[in-house]
Short mmCIF file of N, CA and C in Angstrom, two decimals:
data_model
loop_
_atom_site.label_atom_id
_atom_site.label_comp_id
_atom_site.label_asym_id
_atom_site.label_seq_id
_atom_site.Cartn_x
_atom_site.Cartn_y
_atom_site.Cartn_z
N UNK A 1310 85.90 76.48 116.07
CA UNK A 1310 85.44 76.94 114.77
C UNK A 1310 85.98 78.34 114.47
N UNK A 1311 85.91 78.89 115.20
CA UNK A 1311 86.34 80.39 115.26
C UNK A 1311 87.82 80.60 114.70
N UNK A 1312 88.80 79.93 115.35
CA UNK A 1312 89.93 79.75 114.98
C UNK A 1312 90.37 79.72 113.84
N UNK A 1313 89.75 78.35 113.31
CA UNK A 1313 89.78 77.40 111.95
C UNK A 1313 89.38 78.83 111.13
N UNK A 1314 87.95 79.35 111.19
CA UNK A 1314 87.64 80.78 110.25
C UNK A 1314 88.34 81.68 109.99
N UNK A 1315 89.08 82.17 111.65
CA UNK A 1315 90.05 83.55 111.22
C UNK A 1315 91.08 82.89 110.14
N UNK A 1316 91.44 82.14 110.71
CA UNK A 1316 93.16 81.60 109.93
C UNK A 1316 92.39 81.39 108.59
N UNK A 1317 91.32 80.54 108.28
CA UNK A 1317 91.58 80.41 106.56
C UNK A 1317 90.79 82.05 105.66
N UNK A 1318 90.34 82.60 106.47
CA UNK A 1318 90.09 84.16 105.92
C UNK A 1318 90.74 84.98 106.08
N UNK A 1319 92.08 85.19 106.61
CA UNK A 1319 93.34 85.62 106.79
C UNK A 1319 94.32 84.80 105.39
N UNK A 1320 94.54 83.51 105.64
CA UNK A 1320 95.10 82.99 104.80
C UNK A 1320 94.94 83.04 103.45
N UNK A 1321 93.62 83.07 103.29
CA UNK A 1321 93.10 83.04 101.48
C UNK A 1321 93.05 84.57 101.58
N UNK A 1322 93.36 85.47 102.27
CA UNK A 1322 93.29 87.28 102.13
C UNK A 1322 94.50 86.97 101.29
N UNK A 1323 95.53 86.64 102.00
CA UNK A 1323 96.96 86.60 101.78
C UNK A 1323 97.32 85.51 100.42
N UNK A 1324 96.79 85.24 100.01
CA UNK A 1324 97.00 84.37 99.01
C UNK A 1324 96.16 84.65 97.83
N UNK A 1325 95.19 85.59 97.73
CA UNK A 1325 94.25 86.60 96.70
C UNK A 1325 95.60 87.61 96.90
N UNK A 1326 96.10 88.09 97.39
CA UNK A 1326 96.58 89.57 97.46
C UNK A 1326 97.66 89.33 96.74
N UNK A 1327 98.41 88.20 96.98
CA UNK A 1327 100.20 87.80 95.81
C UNK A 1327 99.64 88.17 94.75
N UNK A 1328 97.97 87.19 94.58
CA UNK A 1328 97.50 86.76 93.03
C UNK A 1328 97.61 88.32 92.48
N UNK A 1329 97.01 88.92 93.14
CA UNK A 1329 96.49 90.46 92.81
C UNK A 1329 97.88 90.86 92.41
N UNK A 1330 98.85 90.98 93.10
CA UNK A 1330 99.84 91.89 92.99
C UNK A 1330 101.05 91.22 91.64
N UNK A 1331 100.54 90.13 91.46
CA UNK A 1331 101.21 89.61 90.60
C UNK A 1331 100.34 90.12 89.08
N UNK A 1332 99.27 89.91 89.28
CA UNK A 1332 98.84 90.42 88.32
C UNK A 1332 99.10 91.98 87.77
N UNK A 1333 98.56 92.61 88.69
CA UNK A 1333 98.97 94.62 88.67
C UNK A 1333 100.20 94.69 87.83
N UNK A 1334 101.36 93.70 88.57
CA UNK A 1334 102.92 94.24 88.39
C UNK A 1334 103.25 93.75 86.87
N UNK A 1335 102.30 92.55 86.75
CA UNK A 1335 102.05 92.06 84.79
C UNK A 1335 101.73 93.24 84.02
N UNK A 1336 100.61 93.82 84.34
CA UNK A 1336 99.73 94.44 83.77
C UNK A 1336 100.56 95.77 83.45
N UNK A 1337 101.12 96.03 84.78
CA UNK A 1337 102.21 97.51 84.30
C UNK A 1337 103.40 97.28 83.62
N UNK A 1338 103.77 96.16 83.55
CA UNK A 1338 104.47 95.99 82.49
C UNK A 1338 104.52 95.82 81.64
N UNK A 1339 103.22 95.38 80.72
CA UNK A 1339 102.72 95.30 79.77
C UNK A 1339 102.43 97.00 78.90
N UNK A 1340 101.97 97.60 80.29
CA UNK A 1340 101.35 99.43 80.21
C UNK A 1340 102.82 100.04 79.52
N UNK A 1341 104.22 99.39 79.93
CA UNK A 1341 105.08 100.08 80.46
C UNK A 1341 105.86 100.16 78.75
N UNK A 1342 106.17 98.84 78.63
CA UNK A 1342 106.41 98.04 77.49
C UNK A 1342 105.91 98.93 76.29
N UNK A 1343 104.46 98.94 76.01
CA UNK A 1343 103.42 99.36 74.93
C UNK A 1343 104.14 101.39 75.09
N UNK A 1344 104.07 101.92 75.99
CA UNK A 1344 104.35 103.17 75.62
C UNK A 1344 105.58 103.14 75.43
N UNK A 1345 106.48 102.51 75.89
CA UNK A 1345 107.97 102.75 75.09
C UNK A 1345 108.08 102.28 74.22
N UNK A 1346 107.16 101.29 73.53
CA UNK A 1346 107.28 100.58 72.02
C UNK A 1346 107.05 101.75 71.20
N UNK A 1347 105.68 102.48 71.34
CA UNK A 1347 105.10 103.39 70.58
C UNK A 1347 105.65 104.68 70.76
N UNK A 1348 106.47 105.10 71.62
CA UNK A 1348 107.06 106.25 71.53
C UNK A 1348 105.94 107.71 71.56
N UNK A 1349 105.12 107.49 72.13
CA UNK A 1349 103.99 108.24 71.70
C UNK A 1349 104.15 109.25 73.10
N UNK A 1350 104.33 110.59 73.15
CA UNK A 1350 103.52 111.35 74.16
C UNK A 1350 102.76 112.03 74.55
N UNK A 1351 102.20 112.37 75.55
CA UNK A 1351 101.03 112.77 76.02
C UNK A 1351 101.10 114.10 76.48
N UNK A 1352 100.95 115.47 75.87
CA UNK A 1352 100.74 116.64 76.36
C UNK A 1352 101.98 116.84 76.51
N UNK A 1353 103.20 116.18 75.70
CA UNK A 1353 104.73 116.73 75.18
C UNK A 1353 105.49 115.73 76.83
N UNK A 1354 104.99 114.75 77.47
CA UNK A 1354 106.03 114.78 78.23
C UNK A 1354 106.39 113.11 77.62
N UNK A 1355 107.50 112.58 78.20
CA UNK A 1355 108.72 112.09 77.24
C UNK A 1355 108.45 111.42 77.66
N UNK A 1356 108.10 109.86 76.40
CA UNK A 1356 107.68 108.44 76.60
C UNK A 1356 108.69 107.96 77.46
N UNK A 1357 109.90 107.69 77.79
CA UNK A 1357 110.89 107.22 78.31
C UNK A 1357 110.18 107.03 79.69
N UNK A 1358 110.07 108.54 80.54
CA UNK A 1358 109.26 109.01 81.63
C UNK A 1358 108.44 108.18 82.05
N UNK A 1359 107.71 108.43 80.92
CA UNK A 1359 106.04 107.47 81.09
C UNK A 1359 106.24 106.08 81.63
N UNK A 1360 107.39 105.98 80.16
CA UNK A 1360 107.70 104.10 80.79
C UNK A 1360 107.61 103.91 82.09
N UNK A 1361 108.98 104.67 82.40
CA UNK A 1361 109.69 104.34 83.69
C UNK A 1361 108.76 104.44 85.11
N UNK A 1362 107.75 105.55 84.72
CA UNK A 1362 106.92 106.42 86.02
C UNK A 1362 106.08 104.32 86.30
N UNK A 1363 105.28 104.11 84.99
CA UNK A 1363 104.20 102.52 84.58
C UNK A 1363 105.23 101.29 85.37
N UNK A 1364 106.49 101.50 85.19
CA UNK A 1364 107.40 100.32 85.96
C UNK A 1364 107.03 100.76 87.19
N UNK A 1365 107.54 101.93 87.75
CA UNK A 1365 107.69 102.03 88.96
C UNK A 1365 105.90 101.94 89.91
N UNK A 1366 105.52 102.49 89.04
CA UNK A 1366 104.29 101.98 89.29
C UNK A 1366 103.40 101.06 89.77
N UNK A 1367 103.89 100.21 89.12
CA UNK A 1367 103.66 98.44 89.11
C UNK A 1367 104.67 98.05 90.32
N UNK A 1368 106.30 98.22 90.31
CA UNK A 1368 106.64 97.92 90.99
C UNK A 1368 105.96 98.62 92.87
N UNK A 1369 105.59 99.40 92.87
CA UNK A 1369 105.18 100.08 94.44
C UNK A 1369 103.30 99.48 94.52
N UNK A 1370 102.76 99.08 93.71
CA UNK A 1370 101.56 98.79 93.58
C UNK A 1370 101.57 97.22 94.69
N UNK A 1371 102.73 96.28 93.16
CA UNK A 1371 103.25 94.93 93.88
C UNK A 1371 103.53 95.25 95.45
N UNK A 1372 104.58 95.89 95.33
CA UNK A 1372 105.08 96.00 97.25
C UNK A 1372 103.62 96.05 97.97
N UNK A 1373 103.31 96.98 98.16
CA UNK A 1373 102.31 97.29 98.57
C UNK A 1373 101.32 95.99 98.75
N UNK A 1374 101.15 95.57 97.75
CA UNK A 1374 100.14 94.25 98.36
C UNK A 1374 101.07 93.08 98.76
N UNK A 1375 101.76 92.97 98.31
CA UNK A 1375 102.92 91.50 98.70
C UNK A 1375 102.87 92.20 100.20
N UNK A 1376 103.13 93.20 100.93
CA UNK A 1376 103.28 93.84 102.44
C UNK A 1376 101.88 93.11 102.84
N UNK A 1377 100.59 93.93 102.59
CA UNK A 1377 99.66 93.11 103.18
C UNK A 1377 99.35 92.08 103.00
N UNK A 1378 100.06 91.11 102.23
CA UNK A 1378 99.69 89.49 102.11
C UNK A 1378 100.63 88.96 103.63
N UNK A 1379 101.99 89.61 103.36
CA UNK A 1379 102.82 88.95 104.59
C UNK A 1379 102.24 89.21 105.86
N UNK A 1380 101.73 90.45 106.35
CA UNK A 1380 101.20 90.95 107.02
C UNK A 1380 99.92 90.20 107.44
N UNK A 1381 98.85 89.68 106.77
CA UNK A 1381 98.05 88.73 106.37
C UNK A 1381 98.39 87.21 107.17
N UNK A 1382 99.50 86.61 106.27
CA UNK A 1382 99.92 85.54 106.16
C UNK A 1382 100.16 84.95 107.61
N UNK A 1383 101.31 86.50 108.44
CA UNK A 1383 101.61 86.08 110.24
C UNK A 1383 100.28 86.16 110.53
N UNK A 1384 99.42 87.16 110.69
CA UNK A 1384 98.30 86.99 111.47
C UNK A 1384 97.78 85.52 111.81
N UNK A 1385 97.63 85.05 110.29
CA UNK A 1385 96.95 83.76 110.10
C UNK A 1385 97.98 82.37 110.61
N UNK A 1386 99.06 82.18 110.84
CA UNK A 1386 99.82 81.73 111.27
C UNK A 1386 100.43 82.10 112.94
N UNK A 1387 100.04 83.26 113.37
CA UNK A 1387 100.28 83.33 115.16
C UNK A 1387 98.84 83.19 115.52
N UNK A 1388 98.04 83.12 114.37
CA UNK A 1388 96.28 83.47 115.46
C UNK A 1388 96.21 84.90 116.19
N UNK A 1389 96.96 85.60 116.22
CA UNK A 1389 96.49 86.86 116.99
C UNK A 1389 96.23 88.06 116.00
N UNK A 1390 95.96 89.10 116.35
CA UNK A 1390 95.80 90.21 115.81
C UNK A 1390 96.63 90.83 115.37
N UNK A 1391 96.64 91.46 113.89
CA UNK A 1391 97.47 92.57 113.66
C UNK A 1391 97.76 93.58 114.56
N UNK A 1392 98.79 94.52 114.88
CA UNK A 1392 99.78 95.10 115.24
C UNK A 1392 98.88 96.09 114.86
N UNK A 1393 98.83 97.85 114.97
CA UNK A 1393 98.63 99.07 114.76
C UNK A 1393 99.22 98.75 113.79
N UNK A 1394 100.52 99.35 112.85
CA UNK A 1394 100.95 99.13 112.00
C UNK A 1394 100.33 98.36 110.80
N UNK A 1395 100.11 97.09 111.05
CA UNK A 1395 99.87 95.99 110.20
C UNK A 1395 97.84 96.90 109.83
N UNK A 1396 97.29 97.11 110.83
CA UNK A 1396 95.83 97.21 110.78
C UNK A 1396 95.97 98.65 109.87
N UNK A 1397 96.67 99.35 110.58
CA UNK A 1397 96.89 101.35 109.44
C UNK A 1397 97.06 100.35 108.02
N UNK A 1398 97.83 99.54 107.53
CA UNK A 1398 97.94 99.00 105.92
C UNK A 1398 97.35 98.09 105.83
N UNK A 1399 96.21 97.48 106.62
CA UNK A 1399 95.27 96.76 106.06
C UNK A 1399 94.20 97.50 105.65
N UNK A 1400 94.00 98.40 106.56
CA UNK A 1400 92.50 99.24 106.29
C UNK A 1400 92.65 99.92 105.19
N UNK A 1401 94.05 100.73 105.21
CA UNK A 1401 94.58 101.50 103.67
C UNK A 1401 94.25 100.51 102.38
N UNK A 1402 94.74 99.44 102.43
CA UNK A 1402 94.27 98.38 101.33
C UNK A 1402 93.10 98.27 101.36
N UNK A 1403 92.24 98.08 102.29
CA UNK A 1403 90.34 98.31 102.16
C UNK A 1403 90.13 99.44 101.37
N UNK A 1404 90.44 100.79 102.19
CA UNK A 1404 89.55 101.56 101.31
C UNK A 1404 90.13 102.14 99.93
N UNK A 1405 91.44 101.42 99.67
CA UNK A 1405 91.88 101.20 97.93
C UNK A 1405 91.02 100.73 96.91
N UNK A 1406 90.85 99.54 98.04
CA UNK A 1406 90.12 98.29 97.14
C UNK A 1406 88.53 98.98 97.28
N UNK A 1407 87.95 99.67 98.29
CA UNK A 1407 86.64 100.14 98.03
C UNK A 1407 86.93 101.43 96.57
N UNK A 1408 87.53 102.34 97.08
CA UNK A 1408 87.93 103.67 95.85
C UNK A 1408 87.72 102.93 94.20
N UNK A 1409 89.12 102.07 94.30
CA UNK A 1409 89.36 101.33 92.88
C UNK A 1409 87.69 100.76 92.28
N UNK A 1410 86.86 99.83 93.21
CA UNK A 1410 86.00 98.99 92.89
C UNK A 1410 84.92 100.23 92.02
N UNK A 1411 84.89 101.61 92.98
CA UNK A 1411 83.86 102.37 92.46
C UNK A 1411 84.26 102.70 91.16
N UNK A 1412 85.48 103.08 90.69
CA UNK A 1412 86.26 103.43 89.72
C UNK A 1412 86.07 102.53 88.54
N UNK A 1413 86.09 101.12 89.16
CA UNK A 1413 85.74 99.91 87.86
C UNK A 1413 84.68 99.95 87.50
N UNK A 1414 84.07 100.27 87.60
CA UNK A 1414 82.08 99.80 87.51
C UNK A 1414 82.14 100.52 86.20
N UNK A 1415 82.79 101.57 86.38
CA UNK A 1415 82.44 102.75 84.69
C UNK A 1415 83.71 102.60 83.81
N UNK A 1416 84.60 102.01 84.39
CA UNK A 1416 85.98 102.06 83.39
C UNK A 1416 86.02 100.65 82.87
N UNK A 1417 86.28 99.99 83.80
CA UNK A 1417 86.29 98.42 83.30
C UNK A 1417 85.42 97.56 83.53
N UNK A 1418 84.15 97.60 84.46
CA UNK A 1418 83.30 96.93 84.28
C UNK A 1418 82.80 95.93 85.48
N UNK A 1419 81.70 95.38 85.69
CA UNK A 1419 81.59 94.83 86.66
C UNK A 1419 81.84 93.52 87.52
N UNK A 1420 82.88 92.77 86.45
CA UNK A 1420 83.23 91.59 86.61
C UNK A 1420 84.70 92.29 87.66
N UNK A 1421 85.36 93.59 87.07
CA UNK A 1421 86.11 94.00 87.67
C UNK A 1421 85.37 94.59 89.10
N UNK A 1422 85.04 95.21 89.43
CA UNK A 1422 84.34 95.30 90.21
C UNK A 1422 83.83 94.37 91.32
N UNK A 1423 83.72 93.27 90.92
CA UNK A 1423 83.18 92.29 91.50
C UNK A 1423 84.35 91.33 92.19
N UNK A 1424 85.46 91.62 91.49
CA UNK A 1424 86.66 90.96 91.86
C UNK A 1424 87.46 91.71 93.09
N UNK A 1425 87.26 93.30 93.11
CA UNK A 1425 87.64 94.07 94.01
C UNK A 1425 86.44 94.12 95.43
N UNK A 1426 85.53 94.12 94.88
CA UNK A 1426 84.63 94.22 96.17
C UNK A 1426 85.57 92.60 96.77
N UNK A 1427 85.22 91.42 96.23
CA UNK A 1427 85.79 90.43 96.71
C UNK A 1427 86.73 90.41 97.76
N UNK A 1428 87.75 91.53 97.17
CA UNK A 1428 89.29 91.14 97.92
C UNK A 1428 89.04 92.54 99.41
N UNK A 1429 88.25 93.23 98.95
CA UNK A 1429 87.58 94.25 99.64
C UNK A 1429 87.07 93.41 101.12
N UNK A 1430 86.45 92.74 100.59
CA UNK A 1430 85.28 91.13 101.61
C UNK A 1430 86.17 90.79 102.08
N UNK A 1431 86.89 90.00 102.16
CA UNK A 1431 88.18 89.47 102.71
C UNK A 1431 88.77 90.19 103.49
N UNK A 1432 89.52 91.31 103.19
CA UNK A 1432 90.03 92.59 104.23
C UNK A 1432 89.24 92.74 105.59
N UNK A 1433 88.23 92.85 105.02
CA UNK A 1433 87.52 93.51 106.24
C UNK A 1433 87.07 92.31 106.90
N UNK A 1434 86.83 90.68 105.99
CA UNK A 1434 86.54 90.12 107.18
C UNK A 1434 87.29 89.82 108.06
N UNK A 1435 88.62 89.82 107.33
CA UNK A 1435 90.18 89.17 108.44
C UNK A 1435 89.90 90.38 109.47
N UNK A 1436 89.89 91.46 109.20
CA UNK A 1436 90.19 92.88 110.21
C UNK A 1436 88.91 92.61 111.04
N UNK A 1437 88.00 92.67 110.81
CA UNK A 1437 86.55 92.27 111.71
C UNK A 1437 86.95 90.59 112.81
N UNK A 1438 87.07 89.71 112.58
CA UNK A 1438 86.90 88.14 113.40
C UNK A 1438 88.41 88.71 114.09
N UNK A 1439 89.45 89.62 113.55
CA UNK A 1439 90.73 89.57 114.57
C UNK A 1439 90.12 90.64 115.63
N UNK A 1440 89.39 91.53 115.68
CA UNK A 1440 88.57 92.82 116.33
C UNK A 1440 87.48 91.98 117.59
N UNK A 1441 87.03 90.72 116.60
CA UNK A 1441 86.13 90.21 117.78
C UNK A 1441 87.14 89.44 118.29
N UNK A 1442 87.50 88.99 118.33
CA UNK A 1442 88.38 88.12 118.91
C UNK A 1442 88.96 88.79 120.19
N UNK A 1443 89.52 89.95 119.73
CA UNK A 1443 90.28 90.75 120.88
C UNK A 1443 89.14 91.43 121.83
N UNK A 1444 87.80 91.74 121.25
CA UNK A 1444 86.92 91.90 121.80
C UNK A 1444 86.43 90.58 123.19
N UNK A 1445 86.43 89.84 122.73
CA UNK A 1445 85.56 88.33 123.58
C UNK A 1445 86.86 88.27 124.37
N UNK A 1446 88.32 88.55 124.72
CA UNK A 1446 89.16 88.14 125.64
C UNK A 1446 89.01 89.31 126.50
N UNK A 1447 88.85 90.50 125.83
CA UNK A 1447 88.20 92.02 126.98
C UNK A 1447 87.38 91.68 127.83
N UNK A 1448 86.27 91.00 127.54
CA UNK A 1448 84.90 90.81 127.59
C UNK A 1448 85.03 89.82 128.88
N UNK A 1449 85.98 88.84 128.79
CA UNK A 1449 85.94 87.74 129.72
C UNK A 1449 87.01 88.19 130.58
N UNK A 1450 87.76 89.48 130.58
CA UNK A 1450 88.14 89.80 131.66
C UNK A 1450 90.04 89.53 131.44
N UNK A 1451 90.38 89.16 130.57
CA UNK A 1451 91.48 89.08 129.87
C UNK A 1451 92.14 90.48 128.56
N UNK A 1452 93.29 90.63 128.50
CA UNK A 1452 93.81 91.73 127.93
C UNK A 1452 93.23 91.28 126.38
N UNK A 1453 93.51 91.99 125.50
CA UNK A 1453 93.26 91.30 123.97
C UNK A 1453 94.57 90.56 123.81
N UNK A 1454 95.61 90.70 124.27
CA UNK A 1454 96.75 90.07 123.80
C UNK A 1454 96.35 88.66 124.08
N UNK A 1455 95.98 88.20 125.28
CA UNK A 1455 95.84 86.83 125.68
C UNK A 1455 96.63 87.14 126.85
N UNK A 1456 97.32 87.80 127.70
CA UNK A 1456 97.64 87.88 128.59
C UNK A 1456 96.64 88.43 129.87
N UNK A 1457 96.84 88.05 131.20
CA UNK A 1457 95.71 88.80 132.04
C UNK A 1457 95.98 90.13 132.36
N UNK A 1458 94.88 90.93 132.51
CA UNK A 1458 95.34 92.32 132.41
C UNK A 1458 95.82 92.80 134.30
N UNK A 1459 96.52 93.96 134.53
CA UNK A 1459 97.34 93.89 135.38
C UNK A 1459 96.02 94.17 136.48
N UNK A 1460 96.14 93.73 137.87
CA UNK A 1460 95.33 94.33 138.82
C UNK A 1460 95.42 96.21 139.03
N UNK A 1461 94.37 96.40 139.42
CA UNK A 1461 94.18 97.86 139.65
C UNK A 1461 95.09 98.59 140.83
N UNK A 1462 95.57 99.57 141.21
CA UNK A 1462 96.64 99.86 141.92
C UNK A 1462 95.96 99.85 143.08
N UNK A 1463 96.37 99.68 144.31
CA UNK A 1463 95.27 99.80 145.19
C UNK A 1463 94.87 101.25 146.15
N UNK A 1464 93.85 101.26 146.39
CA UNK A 1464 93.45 102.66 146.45
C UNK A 1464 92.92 103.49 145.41
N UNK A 1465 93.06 102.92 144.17
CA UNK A 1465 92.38 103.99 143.13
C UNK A 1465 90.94 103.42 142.75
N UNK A 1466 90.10 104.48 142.02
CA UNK A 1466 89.16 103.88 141.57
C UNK A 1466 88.88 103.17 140.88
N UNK A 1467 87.46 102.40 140.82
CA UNK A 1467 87.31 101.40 140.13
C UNK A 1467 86.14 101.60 139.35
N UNK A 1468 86.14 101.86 137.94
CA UNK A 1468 85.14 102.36 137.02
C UNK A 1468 83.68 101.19 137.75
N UNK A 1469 82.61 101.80 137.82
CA UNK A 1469 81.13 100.52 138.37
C UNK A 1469 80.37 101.20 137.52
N UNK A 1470 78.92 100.54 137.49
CA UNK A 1470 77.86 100.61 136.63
C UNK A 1470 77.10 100.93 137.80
N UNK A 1471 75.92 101.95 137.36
CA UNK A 1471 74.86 102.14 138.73
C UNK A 1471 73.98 101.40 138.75
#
């Protein structure tokens, strides 16, 4: 059962996160589009700018989650745990998605909100069941990798409980 859980809460992480990033990279282009239509600027700096800053925007927003979907996607496909690496830009995507969610409640509202806590839920549960996981192979005396961990050198100490 355990298995079956990580992989499809890993998998549907990774498959909310395209959705997400497909959407964002719409949305800034739409942002991007509308101020170079209108030519309009803001405190004298040059719509062109603006455009370009709303593309690029969108475009590093997209990366950014398309990374943690792939990132996502192997987990859920080797069964093991994210990498250091992979976990530093999953957690970064958590507490985005926590920041952003507080941010929606007063700007856009709570359906938004509700959609970020969501993808928020997901993050942390993939990052939590891959944590126990590596936890319960410690536990039984095995490395987290799944490999056995090396014997102790001999002659040195051996951490005991009193």
């Amino acid at each position: 059962m355990g298995v079956v859980l990580r992989r499809l809460v890993a998998g549907l992480a990774a498959i909310v996160l395209v959705a997400e990033a497909a959407v964002l990279v719409l949305v800034h282009i739409v942002l991007g589009k509308t101020t170079h239509n209108q030519s309009m600027s803001i405190a004298g700096m040059d719509p062109d700018v603006m455009s370009a800053a709303t593309y690029a925007m969108g475009a590093g927003i997209g990366a950014f989650l398309l990374l943690c979907a792939v990132l996502l996607a192997v987990a859920a496909v080797r069964d093991r745990a994210p990498g250091t690496f992979a976990r530093v830009v999953l957690v970064t995507a958590a507490v985005t998605h926590g920041v952003l969610g507080a941010l929606a409640v007063g700007l856009v509202g709570w359906g938004a909100f509700a959609v970020l806590m969501l993808i928020l839920c997901l993050l942390v549960l993939a990052l939590m069941l891959y944590a126990a996981r590596g936890a319960d192979r410690a536990a039984s005396g095995g490395a987290p990798d799944g490999r056995d961990a090396p014997p102790a050198p001999f002659g040195e100490l051996k951490p005991t409980n009193p």
